[in-house]
């Protein structure tokens, strides 16, 4: 279940690895809870319940009560149950591929040895036959999220490896993202040695981020940053992109058209973020004068 987020959270790792000072800058802005986020939280609750019912000794009365609580939420739907049941079936399949496996549900992991005060929660961890599989459930219906070189899953894997390798032999880690609403399953394999090497490489970046130091850098990682609307680094990059250098010949080539469309798409998102921020500020000023 979701808990208090670390300053350098695993879910925000793509952002603070690429833009270290953003981790502290974000703390100046309030967290917002969108409909999509609350829907995803509810789906995660249902997934956890289904896994606990299947893999642990849960009393039928306990399951019935917790399920009733979830179903009472307006965002619950039969479609959500189907997607979460598909997740359960996928976990069962993964578990059956390993002899005498152990399975951990909503496993809290600690990777603070590499990331200051770093911790997180794995949706599911399966260990056996020298393999540790990290399974992350995502309820988003946008673009598929890839497990390939995914820093969030890598940090989960680091924490799980540190916790479980003292008891079990782990040579290989398989990071997996299960995204049922768009029929996407992405998996990436890494050796334990490669994982630890990667953790060593990001340690100095994490230390910079924790201190709020380093260089601001805009990019795709800005998407979920709470400071994205008024971040100067992002503004400078987008304003520079807006001054596209049209060179001769007089007619644009196909490659230039494609590049301009990409720039335009990025600028549309940036302008929408600034507009939303300005409207929120205007409403707050209006309420203050009432």
Coordinates of C-alpha atoms in Angstrom, one line a residue:
X1 CA 0.0 0.0 0.0
X2 CA 1.2 3.6 -0.6
X3 CA 2.9 5.3 2.2
X4 CA 5.0 8.3 2.8
X5 CA 7.2 9.0 -0.1
X6 CA 11.0 9.3 0.2
X7 CA 12.6 12.6 -1.0
X8 CA 14.4 10.5 -3.6
X9 CA 11.6 8.1 -4.4
X10 CA 12.0 5.2 -6.8
X11 CA 9.0 6.4 -8.8
X12 CA 10.7 9.8 -9.3
X13 CA 14.1 8.3 -10.1
X14 CA 14.1 9.1 -13.8
X15 CA 13.6 12.8 -12.9
X16 CA 16.2 13.2 -10.1
X17 CA 18.8 11.1 -11.9
X18 CA 18.5 13.4 -15.0
X19 CA 17.8 16.6 -13.0
X20 CA 19.3 16.2 -9.5
X21 CA 18.2 19.5 -8.0
X22 CA 14.6 19.0 -9.0
X23 CA 14.1 16.6 -6.0
X24 CA 14.4 19.5 -3.5
X25 CA 12.8 22.1 -5.7
X26 CA 9.7 20.0 -5.9
X27 CA 9.2 20.2 -2.2
X28 CA 8.3 23.9 -2.5
X29 CA 5.1 22.8 -4.4
X30 CA 2.1 21.0 -3.0
X31 CA 1.3 17.5 -4.0
X32 CA -1.8 17.1 -6.1
X33 CA -3.9 14.0 -6.3
X34 CA -5.5 13.5 -9.8
X35 CA -8.4 11.3 -10.6
X36 CA -6.0 9.0 -12.4
X37 CA -3.7 8.7 -9.4
X38 CA -6.6 7.9 -7.0
X39 CA -7.9 5.3 -9.5
X40 CA -4.5 3.7 -9.7
X41 CA -4.3 3.6 -5.9
X42 CA -7.6 1.8 -5.7
X43 CA -6.6 -0.7 -8.4
X44 CA -3.4 -1.4 -6.4
X45 CA -5.4 -2.0 -3.3
X46 CA -7.5 -4.5 -5.2
X47 CA -4.4 -6.2 -6.7
X48 CA -2.9 -6.6 -3.2
X49 CA -6.1 -8.1 -1.9
X50 CA -6.4 -10.6 -4.7
X51 CA -2.8 -11.7 -4.2
X52 CA -3.1 -12.0 -0.5
X53 CA -6.3 -14.0 -0.8
X54 CA -4.5 -16.4 -3.3
X55 CA -1.1 -16.7 -1.6
X56 CA -1.8 -16.2 2.1
X57 CA -4.1 -17.7 4.7
X58 CA -6.7 -15.0 4.6
X59 CA -10.1 -15.5 6.3
X60 CA -13.0 -15.4 3.9
X61 CA -14.7 -12.8 6.1
X62 CA -11.6 -10.5 5.9
X63 CA -11.5 -10.8 2.2
X64 CA -15.2 -10.1 1.9
X65 CA -15.0 -7.0 4.1
X66 CA -11.9 -5.5 2.3
X67 CA -13.5 -6.2 -1.1
X68 CA -16.7 -4.5 -0.1
X69 CA -14.7 -1.4 1.0
X70 CA -13.0 -1.3 -2.4
X71 CA -16.3 -1.9 -4.3
X72 CA -17.9 1.0 -2.4
X73 CA -15.5 3.4 -4.0
X74 CA -17.1 5.3 -7.0
X75 CA -14.0 4.6 -9.1
X76 CA -14.4 0.8 -8.8
X77 CA -15.7 -1.1 -11.8
X78 CA -16.1 -4.6 -13.1
X79 CA -13.4 -3.7 -15.7
X80 CA -11.0 -2.9 -12.8
X81 CA -11.7 -6.3 -11.3
X82 CA -11.0 -8.0 -14.7
X83 CA -7.7 -6.1 -15.1
X84 CA -6.6 -6.9 -11.5
X85 CA -7.6 -10.5 -11.9
X86 CA -5.4 -10.7 -15.1
X87 CA -2.5 -9.3 -12.9
X88 CA -3.2 -12.1 -10.4
X89 CA -3.1 -14.7 -13.1
X90 CA 0.1 -13.3 -14.5
X91 CA 1.8 -13.5 -11.1
X92 CA 0.6 -17.1 -10.7
X93 CA 2.2 -17.9 -14.1
X94 CA 5.5 -16.3 -13.1
X95 CA 5.4 -18.1 -9.7
X96 CA 4.8 -21.5 -11.4
X97 CA 7.9 -21.0 -13.6
X98 CA 10.1 -21.3 -10.5
X99 CA 10.6 -24.3 -8.4
X100 CA 9.8 -23.9 -4.7
X101 CA 9.6 -20.1 -4.9
X102 CA 9.0 -17.6 -2.2
X103 CA 6.6 -14.7 -2.9
X104 CA 6.4 -11.3 -1.2
X105 CA 3.5 -9.0 -1.7
X106 CA 3.8 -5.2 -1.2
X107 CA 7.3 -5.7 0.0
X108 CA 9.0 -2.6 1.5
X109 CA 12.6 -2.4 0.3
X110 CA 15.4 -0.2 1.5
X111 CA 18.1 1.1 -0.9
X112 CA 19.4 3.8 1.4
X113 CA 22.9 2.4 1.1
X114 CA 23.0 3.9 -2.4
X115 CA 20.3 6.6 -2.3
X116 CA 20.1 8.8 0.9
X117 CA 17.0 7.8 2.9
X118 CA 15.9 5.7 -0.1
X119 CA 13.0 3.2 0.3
X120 CA 10.0 2.0 -1.7
X121 CA 7.4 -0.8 -2.0
X122 CA 7.5 -3.5 -4.6
X123 CA 4.1 -4.8 -5.7
X124 CA 5.4 -8.3 -5.9
X125 CA 8.7 -10.1 -5.5
X126 CA 9.2 -13.8 -6.5
X127 CA 12.5 -15.6 -5.7
X128 CA 13.8 -19.0 -6.6
X129 CA 16.2 -20.9 -8.8
X130 CA 18.7 -18.1 -8.5
X131 CA 16.2 -15.7 -10.0
X132 CA 14.5 -12.7 -8.4
X133 CA 11.5 -11.3 -10.3
X134 CA 10.2 -7.8 -9.5
X135 CA 6.7 -7.3 -10.8
X136 CA 5.3 -3.8 -11.0
X137 CA 1.6 -3.2 -11.7
X138 CA 0.6 -0.1 -13.5
X139 CA -3.0 0.9 -14.1
X140 CA -2.3 3.7 -16.5
X141 CA -4.0 3.6 -19.9
X142 CA -1.6 6.0 -21.7
X143 CA 1.6 4.9 -23.4
X144 CA 3.3 1.6 -22.4
X145 CA 5.9 1.9 -19.7
X146 CA 9.1 -0.1 -20.6
X147 CA 11.0 -2.1 -18.0
X148 CA 14.2 -1.7 -20.1
X149 CA 16.7 0.3 -18.1
X150 CA 13.8 1.5 -15.9
X151 CA 15.4 3.3 -12.8
X152 CA 12.3 2.8 -10.7
X153 CA 12.4 -1.0 -11.1
X154 CA 16.1 -1.0 -10.7
X155 CA 16.0 0.7 -7.4
X156 CA 13.3 -1.7 -6.2
X157 CA 15.5 -4.5 -7.3
X158 CA 18.5 -3.0 -5.5
X159 CA 16.5 -2.8 -2.3
X160 CA 15.0 -6.3 -2.7
X161 CA 18.4 -7.8 -3.6
X162 CA 20.0 -6.2 -0.5
X163 CA 17.3 -7.6 1.7
X164 CA 16.9 -11.1 0.2
X165 CA 20.4 -12.0 -1.0
X166 CA 21.5 -12.6 2.6
X167 CA 19.1 -15.6 2.7
X168 CA 18.7 -16.7 -1.0
X169 CA 21.1 -17.1 -3.8
X170 CA 20.3 -14.5 -6.5
X171 CA 22.2 -14.4 -9.7
X172 CA 19.6 -12.8 -12.1
X173 CA 17.0 -10.2 -11.7
X174 CA 14.0 -9.9 -14.0
X175 CA 12.2 -6.6 -13.8
X176 CA 8.7 -6.7 -15.2
X177 CA 5.9 -4.1 -15.7
X178 CA 2.4 -5.4 -16.1
X179 CA 0.1 -2.8 -17.7
X180 CA -3.2 -4.6 -18.3
X181 CA -5.4 -1.8 -19.7
X182 CA -3.2 -1.6 -22.8
X183 CA -2.3 -5.2 -22.9
X184 CA 1.4 -4.4 -22.2
X185 CA 3.9 -6.6 -20.5
X186 CA 7.5 -5.5 -20.5
X187 CA 10.4 -7.3 -19.0
X188 CA 14.2 -6.7 -18.7
X189 CA 16.9 -9.0 -17.3
X190 CA 20.0 -7.9 -15.5
X191 CA 22.6 -9.8 -13.5
X192 CA 23.1 -9.1 -9.8
X193 CA 26.6 -7.9 -10.5
X194 CA 25.4 -5.5 -13.2
X195 CA 22.7 -4.2 -10.9
X196 CA 25.1 -3.4 -8.1
X197 CA 27.5 -1.7 -10.5
X198 CA 24.6 0.5 -11.7
X199 CA 23.7 1.3 -8.1
X200 CA 27.4 2.4 -7.5
X201 CA 27.2 4.7 -10.6
X202 CA 24.0 6.5 -9.4
X203 CA 25.2 6.9 -5.8
X204 CA 27.0 10.3 -6.4
X205 CA 24.0 11.6 -8.4
X206 CA 21.7 10.6 -5.6
X207 CA 23.9 12.4 -3.1
X208 CA 23.8 15.6 -5.2
X209 CA 20.0 15.3 -5.6
X210 CA 19.6 14.9 -1.8
X211 CA 21.5 18.1 -1.2
X212 CA 19.6 19.9 -3.9
X213 CA 22.7 20.4 -5.9
X214 CA 23.7 19.6 -9.5
X215 CA 22.5 21.0 -12.8
X216 CA 18.9 21.6 -13.8
X217 CA 18.1 19.8 -17.0
X218 CA 14.8 19.7 -19.0
X219 CA 13.6 16.7 -20.8
X220 CA 10.8 14.0 -20.9
X221 CA 11.4 13.5 -17.2
X222 CA 9.8 16.8 -16.5
X223 CA 6.3 15.4 -17.2
X224 CA 5.4 14.7 -13.6
X225 CA 7.6 17.3 -11.9
X226 CA 5.6 19.6 -9.7
X227 CA 7.8 22.5 -10.6
X228 CA 7.5 22.0 -14.4
X229 CA 5.2 25.0 -15.1
X230 CA 7.6 27.7 -13.8
X231 CA 11.0 25.9 -14.0
X232 CA 13.5 28.2 -15.7
X233 CA 15.6 25.5 -17.2
X234 CA 12.5 24.0 -19.0
X235 CA 11.5 27.5 -20.1
X236 CA 14.9 28.3 -21.5
X237 CA 15.0 25.0 -23.4
X238 CA 11.5 25.5 -24.9
X239 CA 12.1 29.1 -25.8
X240 CA 15.3 28.1 -27.6
X241 CA 13.3 25.4 -29.4
X242 CA 10.7 28.0 -30.4
X243 CA 13.4 29.9 -32.2
X244 CA 13.8 27.2 -34.8
X245 CA 16.6 27.9 -37.3
X246 CA 14.9 27.9 -40.7
X247 CA 17.8 27.5 -43.2
X248 CA 17.8 27.4 -46.9
X249 CA 16.7 25.9 -49.2
X250 CA 13.4 27.8 -49.1
X251 CA 11.3 24.6 -48.9
X252 CA 11.5 22.5 -45.7
X253 CA 12.7 18.9 -46.0
X254 CA 10.7 16.0 -44.5
X255 CA 13.2 15.6 -41.7
X256 CA 12.8 19.3 -40.8
X257 CA 9.0 19.0 -40.8
X258 CA 9.2 16.1 -38.4
X259 CA 11.5 18.0 -36.1
X260 CA 9.2 21.0 -36.1
X261 CA 6.2 18.9 -35.2
X262 CA 8.1 17.4 -32.3
X263 CA 9.0 20.9 -31.1
X264 CA 5.4 22.1 -31.5
X265 CA 4.1 19.1 -29.5
X266 CA 6.6 19.9 -26.6
X267 CA 5.7 23.6 -26.7
X268 CA 2.0 22.8 -26.5
X269 CA 2.5 20.8 -23.3
X270 CA 4.7 23.5 -21.8
X271 CA 2.1 26.2 -22.6
X272 CA -0.7 24.1 -21.1
X273 CA 1.3 23.7 -17.9
X274 CA 2.0 27.4 -17.6
X275 CA -1.7 28.2 -18.4
X276 CA -2.9 25.8 -15.7
X277 CA -0.5 27.3 -13.2
X278 CA -1.6 30.9 -14.0
X279 CA -5.3 30.0 -13.6
X280 CA -4.6 28.4 -10.2
X281 CA -2.7 31.4 -9.1
X282 CA -5.5 33.7 -10.3
X283 CA -8.1 31.8 -8.4
X284 CA -6.1 31.9 -5.2
X285 CA -5.6 35.6 -5.5
X286 CA -9.4 36.0 -6.2
X287 CA -10.3 34.0 -3.1
X288 CA -7.8 36.0 -1.0
X289 CA -9.7 39.3 -1.9
X290 CA -13.2 37.9 -1.2

